[in-house]
Every structure is written in C-alpha cells, then in structure tokens.
Backbone as JSON, one array per atom type, in Angstrom:
{
  "sequence": "MTHLFNRLPSEYTDRLFCCYANKDQELLVARITNIPGWRLERVIFPGERFLFEAPSSAILEIHRNSPQGPTCSESLPCAYLSVAGLGKFSGATSPSSVNGSSITPRAAAPQTTLKI",
  "N": [[-7.42, -25.73, 34.9], [-8.54, -22.48, 36.4], [-11.24, -21.0, 36.45], [-13.53, -17.57, 36.53], [-15.68, -16.4, 34.94], [-18.32, -13.46, 34.53], [-20.32, -12.11, 31.89], [-19.89, -8.66, 31.33], [-22.16, -6.16, 32.79], [-24.3, -4.02, 30.86], [-24.34, -1.57, 31.33], [-21.61, -0.9, 31.86], [-19.84, 1.14, 30.28], [-17.15, 1.97, 30.16], [-15.02, 0.24, 29.33], [-11.52, -1.57, 30.62], [-9.07, -2.98, 28.98], [-7.15, -5.39, 29.81], [-3.71, -5.61, 31.75], [-2.17, -8.57, 33.62], [0.7, -10.33, 34.67], [1.72, -12.93, 36.04], [4.96, -12.83, 37.88], [5.34, -14.91, 40.21], [7.35, -17.81, 41.23], [4.43, -19.32, 42.8], [0.84, -20.04, 42.32], [-1.3, -17.9, 41.86], [-4.61, -16.16, 42.98], [-6.46, -14.55, 41.06], [-9.11, -11.94, 42.07], [-12.37, -9.68, 41.0], [-14.15, -8.53, 43.07], [-15.31, -5.98, 43.72], [-16.96, -4.73, 42.05], [-20.95, -4.18, 41.55], [-23.32, -6.79, 40.89], [-21.55, -8.42, 39.27], [-18.64, -10.63, 38.99], [-15.41, -11.75, 38.74], [-13.29, -14.08, 38.55], [-9.82, -16.06, 38.76], [-7.77, -18.32, 38.22], [-4.41, -18.09, 38.07], [-0.94, -19.47, 36.41], [2.12, -19.71, 37.31], [4.18, -17.76, 35.52], [2.37, -17.32, 33.68], [0.4, -14.83, 31.94], [-1.99, -12.92, 32.42], [-5.14, -12.09, 30.84], [-7.6, -9.33, 30.45], [-10.71, -7.87, 30.51], [-12.31, -4.99, 32.26], [-14.45, -3.14, 34.45], [-13.1, 0.31, 34.72], [-13.74, 2.11, 37.27], [-12.98, -0.51, 38.2], [-10.79, -3.08, 40.99], [-8.47, -5.71, 41.57], [-8.17, -8.29, 42.74], [-5.58, -10.01, 44.31], [-4.55, -13.12, 45.21], [-2.98, -14.85, 47.49], [-1.19, -17.92, 49.16], [-1.02, -19.22, 52.44], [0.5, -19.54, 55.28], [-1.98, -18.75, 57.38], [-3.96, -19.85, 55.13], [-5.58, -19.18, 52.69], [-4.75, -15.61, 51.18], [-5.41, -11.9, 50.52], [-2.84, -10.01, 48.81], [-1.81, -8.28, 47.07], [-3.79, -4.7, 46.11], [-5.17, -4.04, 43.51], [-5.57, -1.16, 41.33], [-7.24, -1.34, 38.19], [-6.88, 0.44, 36.06], [-4.46, 0.77, 35.75], [-3.37, -0.86, 34.94], [-4.11, -1.37, 31.89], [-4.4, -2.28, 29.12], [-2.06, -0.55, 26.54], [-4.32, 1.23, 23.97], [-5.71, -0.46, 23.64], [-7.7, -0.18, 25.27], [-9.05, 2.17, 27.8], [-8.09, 4.96, 29.68], [-8.71, 6.08, 32.77], [-7.56, 8.06, 34.24], [-5.29, 8.09, 36.24], [-2.68, 8.8, 38.21], [-0.04, 8.1, 39.22], [2.84, 5.76, 39.53], [2.2, 1.93, 39.99], [3.13, -0.94, 41.22], [3.46, -4.51, 40.47], [4.46, -6.76, 41.48], [6.72, -7.02, 41.64], [7.97, -5.57, 39.38], [7.63, -1.99, 37.81], [4.61, -0.73, 36.84], [3.52, 2.29, 34.82], [1.12, 4.22, 34.19], [-1.04, 4.81, 31.15], [-1.18, 7.18, 29.1], [-4.11, 8.37, 27.89], [-5.77, 6.56, 25.29], [-7.56, 5.95, 22.39], [-10.59, 4.98, 22.35], [-11.84, 1.44, 22.5], [-13.64, -0.62, 20.3], [-13.54, -4.3, 21.27], [-13.91, -6.95, 20.63], [-15.05, -10.39, 21.29]],
  "CA": [[-7.37, -24.1, 35.25], [-10.1, -22.83, 36.89], [-11.98, -19.28, 35.92], [-15.55, -17.71, 36.56], [-16.24, -14.89, 34.47], [-19.48, -13.14, 34.6], [-20.0, -11.14, 31.22], [-20.2, -7.23, 32.29], [-23.37, -5.61, 32.63], [-23.9, -3.52, 29.5], [-24.29, -0.35, 32.05], [-20.34, -0.58, 32.33], [-19.42, 1.68, 29.04], [-16.23, 3.04, 30.43], [-14.45, -0.41, 29.98], [-10.76, -1.41, 29.91], [-8.63, -4.0, 28.74], [-6.25, -5.54, 31.47], [-3.05, -7.29, 31.62], [-1.72, -9.01, 34.74], [1.91, -11.45, 34.76], [2.35, -13.75, 37.82], [5.96, -13.28, 37.99], [6.15, -15.63, 40.93], [6.43, -19.27, 40.79], [3.87, -20.34, 43.17], [-0.51, -19.89, 42.09], [-2.37, -17.35, 42.17], [-5.92, -16.02, 42.16], [-6.83, -12.97, 40.62], [-10.11, -11.37, 41.74], [-12.8, -8.5, 41.13], [-15.18, -8.35, 43.71], [-16.64, -4.76, 43.94], [-18.52, -4.39, 41.09], [-22.18, -4.71, 41.34], [-23.87, -7.83, 40.01], [-20.14, -8.58, 37.93], [-17.06, -10.98, 39.45], [-13.9, -12.27, 38.05], [-12.19, -15.03, 39.24], [-8.99, -16.85, 37.76], [-6.06, -19.22, 38.87], [-2.46, -17.28, 37.08], [-0.14, -20.35, 36.79], [3.51, -18.92, 37.28], [4.79, -17.09, 34.19], [0.91, -16.92, 32.64], [-0.38, -13.59, 31.79], [-4.04, -13.0, 32.75], [-5.99, -10.26, 29.87], [-8.96, -9.43, 30.47], [-11.47, -7.05, 30.06], [-12.81, -4.94, 33.23], [-14.55, -1.65, 34.38], [-12.48, 1.19, 34.84], [-13.38, 1.74, 38.93], [-12.9, -2.47, 39.17], [-9.79, -3.08, 41.7], [-7.54, -6.26, 40.73], [-7.45, -8.46, 43.91], [-4.13, -10.97, 44.19], [-4.85, -13.79, 46.57], [-2.14, -16.09, 47.55], [-1.63, -19.0, 49.9], [-0.08, -18.61, 53.33], [0.1, -20.7, 56.58], [-2.92, -19.23, 56.83], [-4.99, -19.42, 53.86], [-5.73, -17.56, 51.22], [-4.94, -13.73, 52.35], [-5.65, -10.85, 49.26], [-1.54, -9.88, 49.14], [-2.52, -6.79, 46.62], [-5.43, -4.48, 45.17], [-4.5, -2.72, 42.02], [-6.53, -0.49, 39.9], [-7.66, -2.05, 36.95], [-6.1, 1.56, 35.78], [-2.47, 1.13, 36.42], [-3.16, -3.01, 34.3], [-4.25, -1.63, 31.24], [-2.91, -2.05, 28.43], [-2.22, 0.76, 26.35], [-4.37, 1.75, 22.73], [-6.94, -1.67, 23.59], [-8.84, 0.46, 26.65], [-9.93, 3.89, 27.94], [-7.34, 4.97, 30.89], [-8.76, 7.09, 33.4], [-6.63, 9.37, 34.65], [-4.59, 7.93, 37.77], [-1.79, 9.62, 37.81], [1.2, 7.63, 40.06], [3.08, 4.18, 39.05], [1.77, 0.7, 40.97], [4.29, -1.9, 41.3], [3.25, -5.19, 39.96], [5.14, -8.11, 41.69], [8.59, -5.96, 41.58], [7.69, -4.67, 38.35], [7.43, -1.02, 37.92], [3.79, -0.59, 35.64], [3.86, 2.88, 34.47], [-0.35, 4.62, 33.92], [-0.77, 5.18, 29.73], [-2.2, 7.96, 28.35], [-5.2, 8.26, 27.24], [-5.6, 5.61, 25.01], [-8.37, 6.52, 22.14], [-11.52, 3.97, 22.48], [-11.26, 0.76, 20.52], [-14.04, -1.73, 20.81], [-12.95, -5.79, 21.5], [-14.76, -8.14, 20.49], [-14.7, -11.64, 21.67]],
  "C": [[-8.76, -23.69, 35.29], [-10.17, -21.45, 36.89], [-13.24, -19.22, 36.0], [-15.58, -16.24, 36.49], [-17.78, -15.04, 34.36], [-19.76, -12.15, 33.15], [-20.55, -9.9, 32.21], [-21.45, -6.66, 31.72], [-23.62, -4.81, 31.53], [-23.87, -1.97, 30.13], [-22.54, 0.09, 32.0], [-20.13, -0.19, 31.13], [-18.22, 2.29, 29.64], [-15.24, 1.33, 30.86], [-12.54, -0.5, 29.29], [-10.72, -2.56, 29.6], [-7.36, -4.25, 29.27], [-5.2, -6.38, 30.68], [-2.14, -7.68, 33.45], [-0.45, -10.41, 34.26], [1.82, -11.65, 35.75], [3.5, -13.8, 37.02], [6.77, -14.63, 38.8], [6.26, -17.13, 40.27], [5.67, -19.92, 42.26], [1.79, -19.39, 42.15], [-1.06, -18.67, 42.56], [-3.78, -17.1, 41.71], [-6.43, -14.58, 42.45], [-8.72, -13.03, 40.89], [-10.58, -10.25, 41.96], [-13.97, -8.93, 41.96], [-16.1, -7.33, 43.66], [-17.0, -4.23, 42.86], [-19.69, -4.9, 40.94], [-22.6, -5.59, 40.51], [-22.49, -7.89, 39.2], [-19.39, -9.59, 39.77], [-16.37, -11.89, 38.45], [-13.22, -12.76, 38.76], [-10.97, -15.94, 38.35], [-8.02, -17.1, 39.06], [-5.4, -18.66, 37.9], [-1.7, -18.23, 37.81], [1.31, -18.72, 37.17], [3.63, -18.92, 36.02], [3.61, -17.09, 33.36], [1.55, -15.06, 32.9], [-1.16, -14.14, 31.22], [-4.41, -11.76, 31.49], [-7.16, -10.83, 30.58], [-9.85, -7.68, 30.51], [-12.25, -6.34, 31.5], [-13.67, -3.59, 33.32], [-13.38, -0.51, 34.58], [-12.6, 1.81, 36.18], [-12.96, -0.07, 39.15], [-11.41, -2.58, 40.13], [-9.94, -5.13, 41.64], [-6.91, -6.97, 41.69], [-6.19, -9.74, 44.02], [-3.85, -11.29, 45.46], [-3.44, -14.64, 46.45], [-2.26, -17.22, 48.98], [-0.32, -18.46, 51.01], [-0.95, -19.96, 54.55], [-0.96, -20.02, 57.31], [-4.66, -19.11, 56.83], [-4.8, -18.5, 53.39], [-5.8, -16.55, 51.75], [-4.49, -13.06, 50.66], [-3.8, -10.05, 49.95], [-1.15, -8.29, 47.78], [-3.99, -6.38, 46.25], [-4.95, -3.47, 44.29], [-5.62, -2.21, 40.85], [-6.91, -0.82, 38.94], [-7.08, -0.86, 35.97], [-5.37, 1.7, 35.81], [-2.46, -1.04, 35.63], [-3.75, -2.97, 32.85], [-3.7, -1.37, 29.87], [-3.15, -0.71, 27.09], [-3.21, 0.68, 24.42], [-6.15, 0.35, 22.58], [-8.06, -1.2, 24.76], [-9.17, 2.05, 26.69], [-8.99, 4.62, 29.22], [-8.06, 6.0, 31.43], [-8.28, 8.14, 34.18], [-5.91, 9.0, 36.23], [-3.31, 8.35, 37.45], [-0.24, 9.27, 38.24], [1.34, 5.88, 39.34], [2.43, 3.17, 40.49], [3.19, 0.02, 40.24], [3.8, -3.75, 41.39], [3.96, -6.69, 39.75], [5.98, -7.63, 41.04], [8.48, -5.65, 40.07], [7.32, -3.79, 37.66], [6.04, -1.02, 36.26], [3.65, 1.23, 35.71], [1.98, 3.21, 33.74], [-0.23, 4.76, 32.72], [-1.36, 6.53, 29.74], [-3.28, 7.96, 28.16], [-5.33, 7.84, 26.01], [-6.94, 5.91, 23.73], [-9.24, 5.0, 21.68], [-12.03, 3.3, 21.37], [-12.62, -0.38, 21.32], [-13.29, -3.02, 20.28], [-13.91, -6.38, 21.68], [-14.68, -9.33, 20.29], [-15.28, -12.76, 21.62]]
}
C-alpha cells in the first residue's frame, strides 16, 4: 500500500475528518495538492474506505489509469466528504456524487479534536 502523509501545519485549525469509498473495481490514487505546505497521496484499493483529516478548503482529487496515463477523474471538496460529528462542516449546500453514490452535505457538527 502506497501512501504519503505530511502532518497538517498548525495554522489549519478548521480541520475535517473525511471518508472516501472506492466502489470501483480498479485501483485509484487520491491526492490533495491545493494546500500550501501540505500534501496527501494514497492508493485506494477496490472496496476500500479511505479515512483522512484535511483542512476545510482542501480538494480531494481522484486519479485513474487511462490509455493516456493517469488522469484526474474527480475533484471533490473535502466539505462534501466530512464524516458527521467528527469534523466541522464549512457550509456547502449542494450534494455531490462519489462513484455513483450520493453524498449529502452534513449540518454543522460540534468541533471535536481527533487524536491519532
């Protein structure tokens, strides 16, 4: 299993605990690259759930293999992937689709500190 985690810089206090499920029958690569000074990259196997912590402004990119090489097939705001009760929802209002299943944004949840 390949993964790359850098600890979130301390200035990101608006963190979300998120989940992405790979419901496809192929390997996917999940990446967050839009946060200065921080990067996340992980291979997600078919049927695997990927739990992670990210700033509320983070965008999760899902990369798939194609005949032209790896391509970004989805870009999902982490606010849509937030797990209820374990993170702070930043207020997006429309649902998103993750691999064919509907993800509905959660209402504001109490801020919880997650210690790993």
